[in-house]
Each structure stands twice: as C-alpha cells, then as structure tokens.
PDB file of C-alpha atoms in Angstrom:
ATOM      1  CA  MET S  46     102.844  74.595 124.583  1.00 72.00           C
ATOM      2  CA  ASN S  47     101.218  77.297 122.924  1.00 88.00           C
ATOM      3  CA  SER S  48      98.714  77.487 120.120  1.00 94.00           C
ATOM      4  CA  ARG S  49      98.531  80.416 116.878  1.00 97.00           C
ATOM      5  CA  GLN S  50      96.868  80.433 113.854  1.00 98.00           C
ATOM      6  CA  ILE S  51      98.295  80.166 110.296  1.00 98.00           C
ATOM      7  CA  GLY S  52      97.386  83.530 108.474  1.00 98.00           C
ATOM      8  CA  LYS S  53      93.675  83.060 106.989  1.00 97.00           C
ATOM      9  CA  SER S  54      93.892  80.036 106.302  1.00 98.00           C
ATOM     10  CA  GLY S  55      92.493  78.215 109.617  1.00 97.00           C
ATOM     11  CA  ILE S  56      94.975  76.322 110.148  1.00 98.00           C
ATOM     12  CA  SER S  57      96.532  76.246 113.444  1.00 98.00           C
ATOM     13  CA  ALA S  58     100.698  75.028 114.786  1.00 98.00           C
ATOM     14  CA  SER S  59     102.911  75.177 117.571  1.00 97.00           C
ATOM     15  CA  ALA S  60     104.756  78.477 118.268  1.00 97.00           C
ATOM     16  CA  VAL S  61     107.348  76.904 118.255  1.00 97.00           C
ATOM     17  CA  GLY S  62     108.301  74.940 115.257  1.00 97.00           C
ATOM     18  CA  LEU S  63     111.042  72.451 114.461  1.00 95.00           C
ATOM     19  CA  GLY S  64     113.651  73.696 111.397  1.00 94.00           C
ATOM     20  CA  THR S  65     115.103  70.590 109.465  1.00 93.00           C
ATOM     21  CA  TRP S  66     117.722  72.245 108.716  1.00 87.00           C
ATOM     22  CA  ALA S  67     120.300  70.613 109.797  1.00 85.00           C
ATOM     23  CA  ILE S  68     118.362  67.680 109.780  1.00 85.00           C
ATOM     24  CA  GLY S  69     119.120  67.816 106.059  1.00 79.00           C
ATOM     25  CA  GLY S  70     123.042  67.109 106.469  1.00 67.00           C
ATOM     26  CA  TRP S  71     123.681  69.429 104.277  1.00 65.00           C
ATOM     27  CA  MET S  72     126.132  72.430 105.589  1.00 59.00           C
ATOM     28  CA  TRP S  73     125.984  71.168 109.182  1.00 60.00           C
ATOM     29  CA  GLY S  74     128.522  68.566 108.915  1.00 66.00           C
ATOM     30  CA  GLY S  75     126.429  65.954 107.880  1.00 72.00           C
ATOM     31  CA  THR S  76     123.186  63.979 109.870  1.00 77.00           C
ATOM     32  CA  ASP S  77     122.693  60.987 112.092  1.00 84.00           C
ATOM     33  CA  GLU S  78     119.794  59.777 111.022  1.00 87.00           C
ATOM     34  CA  HIS S  79     118.490  57.557 113.335  1.00 90.00           C
ATOM     35  CA  GLU S  80     118.999  60.177 115.626  1.00 92.00           C
ATOM     36  CA  SER S  81     117.620  62.800 113.302  1.00 92.00           C
ATOM     37  CA  VAL S  82     114.225  60.525 113.876  1.00 94.00           C
ATOM     38  CA  ARG S  83     113.653  59.955 116.794  1.00 94.00           C
ATOM     39  CA  ALA S  84     115.106  64.409 117.367  1.00 93.00           C
ATOM     40  CA  ILE S  85     111.189  64.667 115.218  1.00 94.00           C
ATOM     41  CA  GLU S  86     109.549  62.093 117.602  1.00 96.00           C
ATOM     42  CA  ALA S  87     110.524  63.726 120.491  1.00 94.00           C
ATOM     43  CA  SER S  88     109.166  67.177 119.783  1.00 95.00           C
ATOM     44  CA  ILE S  89     105.529  65.892 118.453  1.00 96.00           C
ATOM     45  CA  ASP S  90     105.099  63.786 121.290  1.00 95.00           C
ATOM     46  CA  ALA S  91     106.242  67.094 123.671  1.00 94.00           C
ATOM     47  CA  GLY S  92     103.084  68.261 121.917  1.00 94.00           C
ATOM     48  CA  LEU S  93     105.213  70.136 118.889  1.00 95.00           C
ATOM     49  CA  SER S  94     102.647  70.329 115.857  1.00 97.00           C
ATOM     50  CA  LEU S  95     104.592  72.044 113.281  1.00 98.00           C
ATOM     51  CA  ILE S  96     107.696  70.640 110.647  1.00 97.00           C
ATOM     52  CA  ASP S  97     109.645  73.148 109.135  1.00 97.00           C
ATOM     53  CA  THR S  98     111.578  71.013 105.641  1.00 97.00           C
ATOM     54  CA  ALA S  99     112.647  71.513 102.417  1.00 96.00           C
ATOM     55  CA  PRO S 100     113.772  69.986  98.789  1.00 96.00           C
ATOM     56  CA  ALA S 101     116.441  71.733  99.418  1.00 93.00           C
ATOM     57  CA  TYR S 102     117.630  70.141 102.976  1.00 93.00           C
ATOM     58  CA  GLY S 103     119.919  68.414 101.096  1.00 91.00           C
ATOM     59  CA  LEU S 104     118.692  66.972  97.940  1.00 91.00           C
ATOM     60  CA  GLY S 105     114.858  65.424  99.261  1.00 93.00           C
ATOM     61  CA  ARG S 106     116.766  63.779 102.444  1.00 93.00           C
ATOM     62  CA  SER S 107     115.185  66.153 105.149  1.00 94.00           C
ATOM     63  CA  GLU S 108     111.701  65.631 103.630  1.00 96.00           C
ATOM     64  CA  ALA S 109     112.394  61.841 103.188  1.00 96.00           C
ATOM     65  CA  ILE S 110     114.050  61.774 107.162  1.00 95.00           C
ATOM     66  CA  VAL S 111     111.054  63.588 108.356  1.00 97.00           C
ATOM     67  CA  GLY S 112     108.658  61.549 106.508  1.00 97.00           C
ATOM     68  CA  ALA S 113     109.765  58.460 108.152  1.00 96.00           C
ATOM     69  CA  ALA S 114     109.603  59.988 111.803  1.00 96.00           C
ATOM     70  CA  ILE S 115     106.008  61.377 111.153  1.00 97.00           C
ATOM     71  CA  LYS S 116     104.646  57.984 109.586  1.00 96.00           C
ATOM     72  CA  GLY S 117     101.331  57.001 111.936  1.00 96.00           C
ATOM     73  CA  LYS S 118     100.847  60.412 113.363  1.00 96.00           C
ATOM     74  CA  ARG S 119     100.147  62.630 110.347  1.00 97.00           C
ATOM     75  CA  ASP S 120      97.478  63.584 111.614  1.00 96.00           C
ATOM     76  CA  LYS S 121      99.736  65.247 115.050  1.00 97.00           C
ATOM     77  CA  VAL S 122     102.044  66.888 113.187  1.00 98.00           C
ATOM     78  CA  VAL S 123     101.195  70.860 110.712  1.00 98.00           C
ATOM     79  CA  ILE S 124     103.912  70.228 108.305  1.00 98.00           C
ATOM     80  CA  ALA S 125     105.641  73.417 105.995  1.00 98.00           C
ATOM     81  CA  THR S 126     107.364  72.294 102.841  1.00 98.00           C
ATOM     82  CA  LYS S 127     108.449  74.013 100.122  1.00 98.00           C
ATOM     83  CA  CYS S 128     109.377  74.909  96.131  1.00 98.00           C
ATOM     84  CA  GLY S 129     111.666  77.149  93.788  1.00 97.00           C
ATOM     85  CA  LEU S 130     115.480  75.268  94.392  1.00 95.00           C
ATOM     86  CA  ASN S 131     115.096  73.342  91.302  1.00 92.00           C
ATOM     87  CA  TRP S 132     118.529  71.068  90.320  1.00 92.00           C
ATOM     88  CA  HIS S 133     116.165  68.892  87.844  1.00 90.00           C
ATOM     89  CA  SER S 134     115.945  71.330  85.098  1.00 88.00           C
ATOM     90  CA  GLY S 135     118.121  74.810  84.468  1.00 88.00           C
ATOM     91  CA  LYS S 136     115.439  76.706  83.729  1.00 93.00           C
ATOM     92  CA  GLY S 137     115.896  79.548  85.738  1.00 94.00           C
ATOM     93  CA  GLY S 138     118.565  81.479  87.147  1.00 93.00           C
ATOM     94  CA  TYR S 139     121.758  79.411  88.799  1.00 94.00           C
ATOM     95  CA  PHE S 140     122.217  80.053  92.072  1.00 93.00           C
ATOM     96  CA  PHE S 141     124.499  77.434  94.243  1.00 87.00           C
ATOM     97  CA  ASP S 142     126.074  73.847  93.967  1.00 91.00           C
ATOM     98  CA  GLN S 143     124.425  71.102  96.287  1.00 87.00           C
ATOM     99  CA  ASP S 144     126.577  67.669  95.609  1.00 84.00           C
ATOM    100  CA  GLY S 145     128.105  68.517  92.457  1.00 88.00           C
ATOM    101  CA  LYS S 146     124.164  69.825  91.258  1.00 90.00           C
ATOM    102  CA  PRO S 147     123.199  72.634  89.794  1.00 94.00           C
ATOM    103  CA  VAL S 148     120.310  74.257  91.897  1.00 92.00           C
ATOM    104  CA  HIS S 149     118.202  77.344  90.263  1.00 96.00           C
ATOM    105  CA  ARG S 150     115.593  79.340  91.548  1.00 96.00           C
ATOM    106  CA  TYR S 151     112.533  78.769  89.220  1.00 97.00           C
ATOM    107  CA  LEU S 152     109.023  78.864  90.333  1.00 98.00           C
ATOM    108  CA  GLY S 153     107.266  78.572  86.732  1.00 97.00           C
ATOM    109  CA  ALA S 154     104.674  75.803  86.534  1.00 97.00           C
ATOM    110  CA  ASP S 155     106.111  72.932  85.500  1.00 96.00           C
ATOM    111  CA  GLY S 156     108.849  73.154  88.453  1.00 97.00           C
ATOM    112  CA  ILE S 157     106.565  73.695  91.350  1.00 98.00           C
ATOM    113  CA  ALA S 158     104.293  70.998  89.908  1.00 97.00           C
ATOM    114  CA  TYR S 159     107.112  68.918  89.374  1.00 97.00           C
ATOM    115  CA  GLU S 160     108.525  69.408  93.324  1.00 97.00           C
ATOM    116  CA  VAL S 161     104.842  69.050  95.092  1.00 98.00           C
ATOM    117  CA  GLU S 162     104.492  65.552  93.681  1.00 98.00           C
ATOM    118  CA  GLN S 163     108.286  64.977  95.002  1.00 98.00           C
ATOM    119  CA  SER S 164     107.904  66.066  98.229  1.00 98.00           C
ATOM    120  CA  LEU S 165     104.854  64.594  98.160  1.00 98.00           C
ATOM    121  CA  ARG S 166     106.201  61.177  97.892  1.00 98.00           C
ATOM    122  CA  ARG S 167     108.528  61.996 100.722  1.00 98.00           C
ATOM    123  CA  LEU S 168     106.717  62.885 103.258  1.00 98.00           C
ATOM    124  CA  GLY S 169     104.600  60.268 103.006  1.00 98.00           C
ATOM    125  CA  THR S 170     101.112  62.548 102.786  1.00 98.00           C
ATOM    126  CA  ASP S 171      98.625  63.396 100.101  1.00 97.00           C
ATOM    127  CA  HIS S 172      99.074  66.744 101.090  1.00 98.00           C
ATOM    128  CA  ILE S 173     101.712  69.660 102.383  1.00 98.00           C
ATOM    129  CA  ASP S 174      99.959  72.415 105.212  1.00 98.00           C
ATOM    130  CA  LEU S 175     101.829  75.250 104.275  1.00 98.00           C
ATOM    131  CA  TYR S 176     103.757  75.534 101.096  1.00 98.00           C
ATOM    132  CA  ILE S 177     106.045  77.800 100.633  1.00 98.00           C
ATOM    133  CA  THR S 178     108.704  79.214  97.976  1.00 98.00           C
ATOM    134  CA  HIS S 179     111.597  79.467  99.402  1.00 96.00           C
ATOM    135  CA  TRP S 180     113.997  81.254  97.498  1.00 96.00           C
ATOM    136  CA  GLN S 181     111.751  84.079  95.305  1.00 97.00           C
ATOM    137  CA  ASP S 182     112.357  83.776  91.114  1.00 97.00           C
ATOM    138  CA  PRO S 183     113.226  86.994  88.944  1.00 95.00           C
ATOM    139  CA  THR S 184     112.320  85.266  85.490  1.00 94.00           C
ATOM    140  CA  THR S 185     108.928  84.663  87.139  1.00 97.00           C
ATOM    141  CA  PRO S 186     106.450  86.738  87.652  1.00 97.00           C
ATOM    142  CA  ILE S 187     104.816  86.033  90.714  1.00 98.00           C
ATOM    143  CA  ALA S 188     101.122  86.122  89.693  1.00 98.00           C
ATOM    144  CA  GLU S 189     101.930  83.206  87.062  1.00 97.00           C
ATOM    145  CA  THR S 190     103.352  81.623  90.611  1.00 98.00           C
ATOM    146  CA  VAL S 191     100.108  82.711  93.012  1.00 98.00           C
ATOM    147  CA  ALA S 192      98.206  81.125  90.177  1.00 98.00           C
ATOM    148  CA  VAL S 193     100.079  77.733  90.115  1.00 98.00           C
ATOM    149  CA  LEU S 194      99.790  77.659  94.159  1.00 98.00           C
ATOM    150  CA  GLU S 195      96.146  78.125  94.113  1.00 98.00           C
ATOM    151  CA  LYS S 196      95.602  75.542  90.971  1.00 98.00           C
ATOM    152  CA  LEU S 197      97.215  73.136  94.196  1.00 98.00           C
ATOM    153  CA  LYS S 198      95.502  74.978  97.125  1.00 98.00           C
ATOM    154  CA  ALA S 199      92.402  73.751  95.035  1.00 98.00           C
ATOM    155  CA  ALA S 200      93.239  70.557  94.066  1.00 98.00           C
ATOM    156  CA  GLY S 201      93.621  70.098  98.072  1.00 98.00           C
ATOM    157  CA  LYS S 202      96.844  69.031  97.430  1.00 98.00           C
ATOM    158  CA  ILE S 203      97.929  72.054  99.478  1.00 98.00           C
ATOM    159  CA  ARG S 204      96.082  74.066 102.257  1.00 98.00           C
ATOM    160  CA  ALA S 205      98.155  77.261 103.172  1.00 98.00           C
ATOM    161  CA  ILE S 206     100.434  79.768 100.556  1.00 98.00           C
ATOM    162  CA  GLY S 207     103.428  81.428 101.940  1.00 98.00           C
ATOM    163  CA  ALA S 208     106.606  82.743 101.194  1.00 98.00           C
ATOM    164  CA  SER S 209     110.753  83.228 101.626  1.00 98.00           C
ATOM    165  CA  ASN S 210     112.877  85.145 101.940  1.00 98.00           C
ATOM    166  CA  VAL S 211     111.036  88.431 100.154  1.00 98.00           C
ATOM    167  CA  SER S 212     111.270  91.953  99.873  1.00 97.00           C
ATOM    168  CA  ALA S 213     109.362  94.275 100.731  1.00 97.00           C
ATOM    169  CA  ASP S 214     107.872  94.975  96.850  1.00 98.00           C
ATOM    170  CA  ASP S 215     108.129  90.471  96.391  1.00 98.00           C
ATOM    171  CA  LEU S 216     105.790  90.939  99.647  1.00 98.00           C
ATOM    172  CA  GLY S 217     103.029  93.476  98.334  1.00 98.00           C
ATOM    173  CA  HIS S 218     102.921  91.023  94.406  1.00 98.00           C
ATOM    174  CA  TYR S 219     102.024  88.101  96.155  1.00 98.00           C
ATOM    175  CA  ILE S 220      99.356  90.268  98.970  1.00 98.00           C
ATOM    176  CA  ASP S 221      98.297  91.968  95.718  1.00 97.00           C
ATOM    177  CA  ALA S 222      98.113  88.388  93.295  1.00 97.00           C
ATOM    178  CA  GLY S 223      96.281  86.101  95.939  1.00 94.00           C
ATOM    179  CA  GLN S 224      95.822  85.000  99.674  1.00 95.00           C
ATOM    180  CA  LEU S 225      98.916  84.612 101.372  1.00 98.00           C
ATOM    181  CA  ASP S 226      98.868  82.847 104.503  1.00 98.00           C
ATOM    182  CA  ALA S 227     102.554  83.277 105.369  1.00 98.00           C
ATOM    183  CA  THR S 228     105.987  84.308 105.597  1.00 98.00           C
ATOM    184  CA  GLN S 229     109.265  82.960 106.770  1.00 98.00           C
ATOM    185  CA  GLU S 230     112.431  85.327 107.634  1.00 98.00           C
ATOM    186  CA  ARG S 231     115.216  85.367 109.268  1.00 97.00           C
ATOM    187  CA  TYR S 232     114.816  86.581 112.466  1.00 97.00           C
ATOM    188  CA  SER S 233     116.974  86.880 115.844  1.00 96.00           C
ATOM    189  CA  MET S 234     118.122  88.988 118.725  1.00 95.00           C
ATOM    190  CA  ILE S 235     120.748  89.414 115.726  1.00 94.00           C
ATOM    191  CA  ASP S 236     118.283  89.697 113.043  1.00 94.00           C
ATOM    192  CA  ARG S 237     116.169  92.031 112.956  1.00 95.00           C
ATOM    193  CA  GLU S 238     115.719  94.247 109.889  1.00 95.00           C
ATOM    194  CA  ILE S 239     111.953  92.703 108.901  1.00 98.00           C
ATOM    195  CA  GLU S 240     111.106  94.729 112.063  1.00 97.00           C
ATOM    196  CA  GLY S 241     110.866  98.127 110.078  1.00 96.00           C
ATOM    197  CA  SER S 242     110.368  96.376 106.679  1.00 96.00           C
ATOM    198  CA  LEU S 243     107.728  92.892 106.430  1.00 98.00           C
ATOM    199  CA  LEU S 244     105.967  93.353 110.000  1.00 98.00           C
ATOM    200  CA  PRO S 245     104.152  96.740 109.212  1.00 98.00           C
ATOM    201  CA  VAL S 246     103.659  94.479 106.421  1.00 98.00           C
ATOM    202  CA  THR S 247     102.515  91.141 107.618  1.00 98.00           C
ATOM    203  CA  ARG S 248     100.782  92.792 111.174  1.00 98.00           C
ATOM    204  CA  ARG S 249      98.566  94.757 108.540  1.00 98.00           C
ATOM    205  CA  HIS S 250      97.192  91.769 106.178  1.00 98.00           C
ATOM    206  CA  ASP S 251      97.028  88.678 108.737  1.00 98.00           C
ATOM    207  CA  ILE S 252      99.832  87.252 107.454  1.00 98.00           C
ATOM    208  CA  ALA S 253     101.353  84.739 109.653  1.00 98.00           C
ATOM    209  CA  THR S 254     105.295  85.233 110.210  1.00 98.00           C
ATOM    210  CA  LEU S 255     107.702  82.101 110.349  1.00 98.00           C
ATOM    211  CA  SER S 256     110.866  83.418 111.676  1.00 98.00           C
ATOM    212  CA  TYR S 257     113.818  80.956 110.871  1.00 95.00           C
ATOM    213  CA  SER S 258     117.725  81.164 111.886  1.00 92.00           C
ATOM    214  CA  SER S 259     115.438  81.910 115.270  1.00 93.00           C
ATOM    215  CA  LEU S 260     118.810  81.558 117.309  1.00 93.00           C
ATOM    216  CA  ALA S 261     121.779  82.040 115.061  1.00 91.00           C
ATOM    217  CA  LEU S 262     122.501  78.866 113.498  1.00 87.00           C
ATOM    218  CA  GLY S 263     123.108  78.280 118.094  1.00 87.00           C
ATOM    219  CA  LEU S 264     124.503  80.417 118.075  1.00 92.00           C
ATOM    220  CA  LEU S 265     121.643  82.015 120.916  1.00 93.00           C
ATOM    221  CA  THR S 266     122.078  78.983 122.854  1.00 90.00           C
ATOM    222  CA  GLY S 267     124.950  80.123 124.438  1.00 87.00           C
ATOM    223  CA  MET S 268     126.422  75.778 124.447  1.00 86.00           C
ATOM    224  CA  ILE S 269     129.149  77.050 121.787  1.00 87.00           C
ATOM    225  CA  ASP S 270     131.562  77.635 124.580  1.00 81.00           C
ATOM    226  CA  PRO S 271     135.261  78.913 123.217  1.00 77.00           C
ATOM    227  CA  GLU S 272     136.311  75.150 122.167  1.00 80.00           C
ATOM    228  CA  ARG S 273     133.959  74.213 120.318  1.00 84.00           C
ATOM    229  CA  THR S 274     134.984  73.941 116.007  1.00 83.00           C
ATOM    230  CA  PHE S 275     133.008  73.043 113.316  1.00 81.00           C
ATOM    231  CA  GLY S 276     134.496  70.644 110.629  1.00 78.00           C
ATOM    232  CA  GLY S 277     133.440  69.062 106.956  1.00 80.00           C
ATOM    233  CA  ASP S 278     130.829  71.420 105.901  1.00 73.00           C
ATOM    234  CA  ASP S 279     129.455  73.507 108.614  1.00 74.00           C
ATOM    235  CA  GLN S 280     128.487  76.892 107.427  1.00 73.00           C
ATOM    236  CA  ARG S 281     129.415  77.797 110.803  1.00 82.00           C
ATOM    237  CA  LYS S 282     132.823  76.782 110.368  1.00 80.00           C
ATOM    238  CA  ASP S 283     134.901  80.136 108.822  1.00 83.00           C
ATOM    239  CA  ASN S 284     131.012  82.150 109.869  1.00 84.00           C
ATOM    240  CA  PRO S 285     132.182  85.122 111.059  1.00 87.00           C
ATOM    241  CA  ARG S 286     129.069  85.980 114.036  1.00 88.00           C
ATOM    242  CA  PHE S 287     131.486  82.613 115.681  1.00 86.00           C
ATOM    243  CA  SER S 288     134.546  84.621 116.837  1.00 90.00           C
ATOM    244  CA  MET S 289     135.521  84.161 119.782  1.00 92.00           C
ATOM    245  CA  ALA S 290     134.477  87.666 120.433  1.00 91.00           C
ATOM    246  CA  ASN S 291     131.623  86.650 119.745  1.00 92.00           C
ATOM    247  CA  ARG S 292     131.347  83.943 121.970  1.00 92.00           C
ATOM    248  CA  GLN S 293     131.940  85.657 124.610  1.00 94.00           C
ATOM    249  CA  LYS S 294     128.499  88.776 123.138  1.00 94.00           C
ATOM    250  CA  VAL S 295     126.891  85.936 124.010  1.00 94.00           C
ATOM    251  CA  ALA S 296     128.218  84.675 127.506  1.00 94.00           C
ATOM    252  CA  ARG S 297     127.836  88.251 128.238  1.00 95.00           C
ATOM    253  CA  LEU S 298     124.180  88.584 127.108  1.00 96.00           C
ATOM    254  CA  LYS S 299     124.010  84.679 129.047  1.00 96.00           C
ATOM    255  CA  GLN S 300     124.446  86.069 132.416  1.00 97.00           C
ATOM    256  CA  ALA S 301     122.878  89.139 132.033  1.00 97.00           C
ATOM    257  CA  ILE S 302     119.571  87.287 131.469  1.00 97.00           C
ATOM    258  CA  ALA S 303     119.848  84.749 133.935  1.00 97.00           C
ATOM    259  CA  PRO S 304     117.729  85.830 136.562  1.00 98.00           C
ATOM    260  CA  ILE S 305     115.255  85.316 133.854  1.00 98.00           C
ATOM    261  CA  ALA S 306     115.689  81.935 132.840  1.00 97.00           C
ATOM    262  CA  GLU S 307     116.203  81.184 136.855  1.00 98.00           C
ATOM    263  CA  ARG S 308     112.900  82.426 137.177  1.00 97.00           C
ATOM    264  CA  HIS S 309     111.437  80.536 134.591  1.00 98.00           C
ATOM    265  CA  GLN S 310     113.627  77.933 135.443  1.00 97.00           C
ATOM    266  CA  ALA S 311     114.757  77.248 131.141  1.00 97.00           C
ATOM    267  CA  SER S 312     117.583  77.592 129.763  1.00 95.00           C
ATOM    268  CA  MET S 313     119.164  80.331 127.546  1.00 95.00           C
ATOM    269  CA  ALA S 314     117.686  78.944 124.975  1.00 94.00           C
ATOM    270  CA  GLN S 315     114.360  79.033 125.904  1.00 97.00           C
ATOM    271  CA  ILE S 316     114.542  82.136 127.011  1.00 97.00           C
ATOM    272  CA  VAL S 317     115.537  83.910 123.502  1.00 97.00           C
ATOM    273  CA  ILE S 318     112.833  81.504 121.898  1.00 96.00           C
ATOM    274  CA  ALA S 319     110.117  83.010 124.426  1.00 97.00           C
ATOM    275  CA  TRP S 320     111.094  86.639 123.458  1.00 98.00           C
ATOM    276  CA  THR S 321     110.768  85.976 120.458  1.00 98.00           C
ATOM    277  CA  LEU S 322     107.269  85.218 119.943  1.00 98.00           C
ATOM    278  CA  ALA S 323     106.751  87.950 122.032  1.00 97.00           C
ATOM    279  CA  GLN S 324     107.908  90.210 119.207  1.00 97.00           C
ATOM    280  CA  PRO S 325     104.736  91.680 117.527  1.00 97.00           C
ATOM    281  CA  GLY S 326     105.041  90.582 113.660  1.00 97.00           C
ATOM    282  CA  ILE S 327     106.090  87.194 115.253  1.00 98.00           C
ATOM    283  CA  THR S 328     103.804  84.213 114.217  1.00 98.00           C
ATOM    284  CA  PHE S 329     105.883  80.984 114.731  1.00 98.00           C
ATOM    285  CA  ALA S 330     109.963  80.050 115.741  1.00 97.00           C
ATOM    286  CA  LEU S 331     111.254  77.839 114.012  1.00 96.00           C
ATOM    287  CA  CYS S 332     114.104  76.025 115.567  1.00 93.00           C
ATOM    288  CA  GLY S 333     116.576  73.359 114.392  1.00 89.00           C
ATOM    289  CA  ALA S 334     116.921  70.555 117.122  1.00 87.00           C
ATOM    290  CA  ARG S 335     118.909  66.845 115.732  1.00 86.00           C
ATOM    291  CA  THR S 336     118.839  64.786 118.969  1.00 91.00           C
ATOM    292  CA  PRO S 337     115.949  64.690 121.586  1.00 92.00           C
ATOM    293  CA  GLU S 338     117.293  66.846 124.319  1.00 93.00           C
ATOM    294  CA  GLN S 339     117.314  70.088 121.586  1.00 90.00           C
ATOM    295  CA  ALA S 340     113.737  68.730 120.567  1.00 92.00           C
ATOM    296  CA  LEU S 341     112.727  68.928 124.469  1.00 93.00           C
ATOM    297  CA  ASP S 342     114.492  72.155 125.793  1.00 92.00           C
ATOM    298  CA  ASN S 343     112.894  74.065 122.502  1.00 92.00           C
ATOM    299  CA  ALA S 344     109.232  72.532 122.847  1.00 93.00           C
ATOM    300  CA  ARG S 345     109.551  73.658 126.648  1.00 94.00           C
ATOM    301  CA  ALA S 346     110.057  77.251 125.353  1.00 95.00           C
ATOM    302  CA  GLY S 347     106.925  76.957 124.336  1.00 94.00           C
ATOM    303  CA  ALA S 348     105.158  76.961 127.373  1.00 94.00           C
ATOM    304  CA  ILE S 349     106.952  80.765 129.133  1.00 96.00           C
ATOM    305  CA  THR S 350     105.070  83.499 129.014  1.00 96.00           C
ATOM    306  CA  LEU S 351     108.168  86.724 129.326  1.00 97.00           C
ATOM    307  CA  GLU S 352     106.386  89.744 131.318  1.00 97.00           C
ATOM    308  CA  ALA S 353     106.813  93.560 129.812  1.00 97.00           C
ATOM    309  CA  SER S 354     109.741  93.574 132.648  1.00 98.00           C
ATOM    310  CA  GLU S 355     111.215  90.563 131.492  1.00 98.00           C
ATOM    311  CA  ARG S 356     111.266  91.391 127.221  1.00 97.00           C
ATOM    312  CA  ALA S 357     112.545  94.730 128.252  1.00 97.00           C
ATOM    313  CA  ALA S 358     115.212  93.939 130.304  1.00 98.00           C
ATOM    314  CA  ILE S 359     116.593  91.529 127.897  1.00 97.00           C
ATOM    315  CA  ASP S 360     116.182  94.070 124.962  1.00 97.00           C
ATOM    316  CA  ALA S 361     118.237  96.243 127.006  1.00 97.00           C
ATOM    317  CA  ALA S 362     120.919  93.566 127.425  1.00 97.00           C
ATOM    318  CA  ALA S 363     121.327  92.703 123.608  1.00 96.00           C
ATOM    319  CA  ALA S 364     120.978  96.150 123.332  1.00 95.00           C
ATOM    320  CA  ALA S 365     124.247  96.400 125.351  1.00 96.00           C
ATOM    321  CA  HIS S 366     125.994  93.451 124.202  1.00 95.00           C
ATOM    322  CA  LEU S 367     124.894  91.566 121.199  1.00 93.00           C
ATOM    323  CA  THR S 368     127.015  94.393 118.917  1.00 88.00           C
ATOM    324  CA  ALA S 369     128.187  93.877 115.453  1.00 85.00           C
ATOM    325  CA  MET S 370     127.600  90.204 115.255  1.00 84.00           C
ATOM    326  CA  ASP S 371     129.404  90.154 112.018  1.00 79.00           C
ATOM    327  CA  ALA S 372     132.101  92.291 112.324  1.00 57.00           C
TER     328      ALA S 372
END
C-alpha cells in the first residue's frame, strides 16, 4: 500500500482510505455492525491505515463502530473525523433532520469543544489525527473556527486540521487563518468540478486533498447491475445517477477499460481508484466498504500504478461514456 503525506502535518497514511459513511447506516439502508467491524479489520490487515468517519454518520454510530474495530490497533490507523454538524443545540443554521433530530451547521467554539470530546469517547482514543470541519457554517467566521482548532492541536487532542465541502472563498479564508493540512471534497470520474476551482490552490499551498465518493456511491464499481434495487432510506433509491441509462453507460465504460483491468489483474473499481489517485492534486481516495471482500478489493487498488498511456485511455473512455449522468 502506497503512503502519502497529509499536507505539512508530518502525518503519513495509506493512499486509499476507508470511508465509513455507509457503515453508519444513515442514508444507506441500515448497517450490520458485526460485518462492518470485520470490514474495518480486513482493511487494516491489508495495510490500509486511513479511516475516515464523522459524528453525523448515524448520529455517532459510525464512530462507535470504528472505535470498536480499532481497539488494540490504534497505532496502526490514522483517524480522520469531523465536526460542525450538531444535533445537540439549536445554534448555527438548520441543515437537515436525522432520526427525528434537527441537525445544524455550527462551528462555534463551544460546539467544537463539545463535539471533540464526544468523538474521542466514541472512538476510544485520546487524540484524533485529522479533524475536519464537515460542512461550513456561515454564522461563524472561519478565523474563529481555526483558532479553536489550533488550541485543540496545541492541547494534543488533534494532530492536523482539515476542511470539507468548501468554496474557493472558504479555502482562501482557511489558508489566511492558519495551517490547513487537508481538504475533503467530492471527486470522481463523474464529479470533477474541483479540478479548476480548488485543486490548483491546494497544490500550490501543499494541502492534501481527500476525495470522497471516489466510486460515485458505488456506481463506478461496475457492480450495479440492471436488477439491483435499493430500499429503505438508501439515498441511491431515487438518485437519477442510478437510472438504467446510466448503469448502461458505466457498463460500456467497464468494457472499454477491460484491457487495462486485465493487464493489472484488477477489478473495475480498483482501476477507477488508481485513476483517481493519479489525478493531480488528489492525495487520498476514500472508498466505502461494508464487507471484508469490498474492503480488500479497495485496498488492493493502492498498489496499482497506471502508465501515462493507460490514464489517457481511461480519460478518453470516461469522456466518451460518462456524459449527462445527472439527467
């Protein structure tokens, strides 16, 4: 597994990271906690060290599952978790409801101080390696938020600072306020908007970028066949990206890049992850897994190095087949 640096923090982690939104169950049709623990353990055993979670993933459930899985293995993992989505107070701006609770975007000092202690407790650790503001709070100046995070860093409760779901202006304010080690943004073959807006800035300032939804909620695994249906609160149930037409587009992409996959003895998902990690400015690719088999498949992608000609062929195939995916 290749390792990469988290900005200027001095922390290194596996290039492929385990994203645990689905493990929390919320918006994914529930979760099997025992199987989720096995998936995390399989990831660690395969050399994957970066684990990304958040309090909002099941109102603490994902963090608690991660904490159970890493017990006795804390020295083998780099934990990234988040703050700023608060269901404990009415401060900040209303964002959404989860399990009947209103969740607000709030990055004030009191909110962060409360959240970090709750995350440390659920994760069963005395420090968080990378602490990320989950969604930005327009009611709190970014400079105030960074000042609080710097105090937590000085106290040893966090080791590095990150920000997620930022605009170009937000990113500039974070850079002006202090040392920003990482951003976490949606990025995949389908979602490439940050290539022109954020990545040139993060590259210039040596800020790591963690891509989330690297496999587009599983669509780019090539494993979503025409018969697959989604139930419960699974967000993919009514998502236009999972239309039959789009599944057929992904099938054609899979066929087009099959020779490359065969050359590397890899799955389509592994090739997509390797392509993601080869993009300028993308430091880590976060990929969800709820079974040991999925975890191992993702982890193996970290050892694949694509040639320039292969990357060009994949780019051409994506341009030809992944069009109007939100229509």
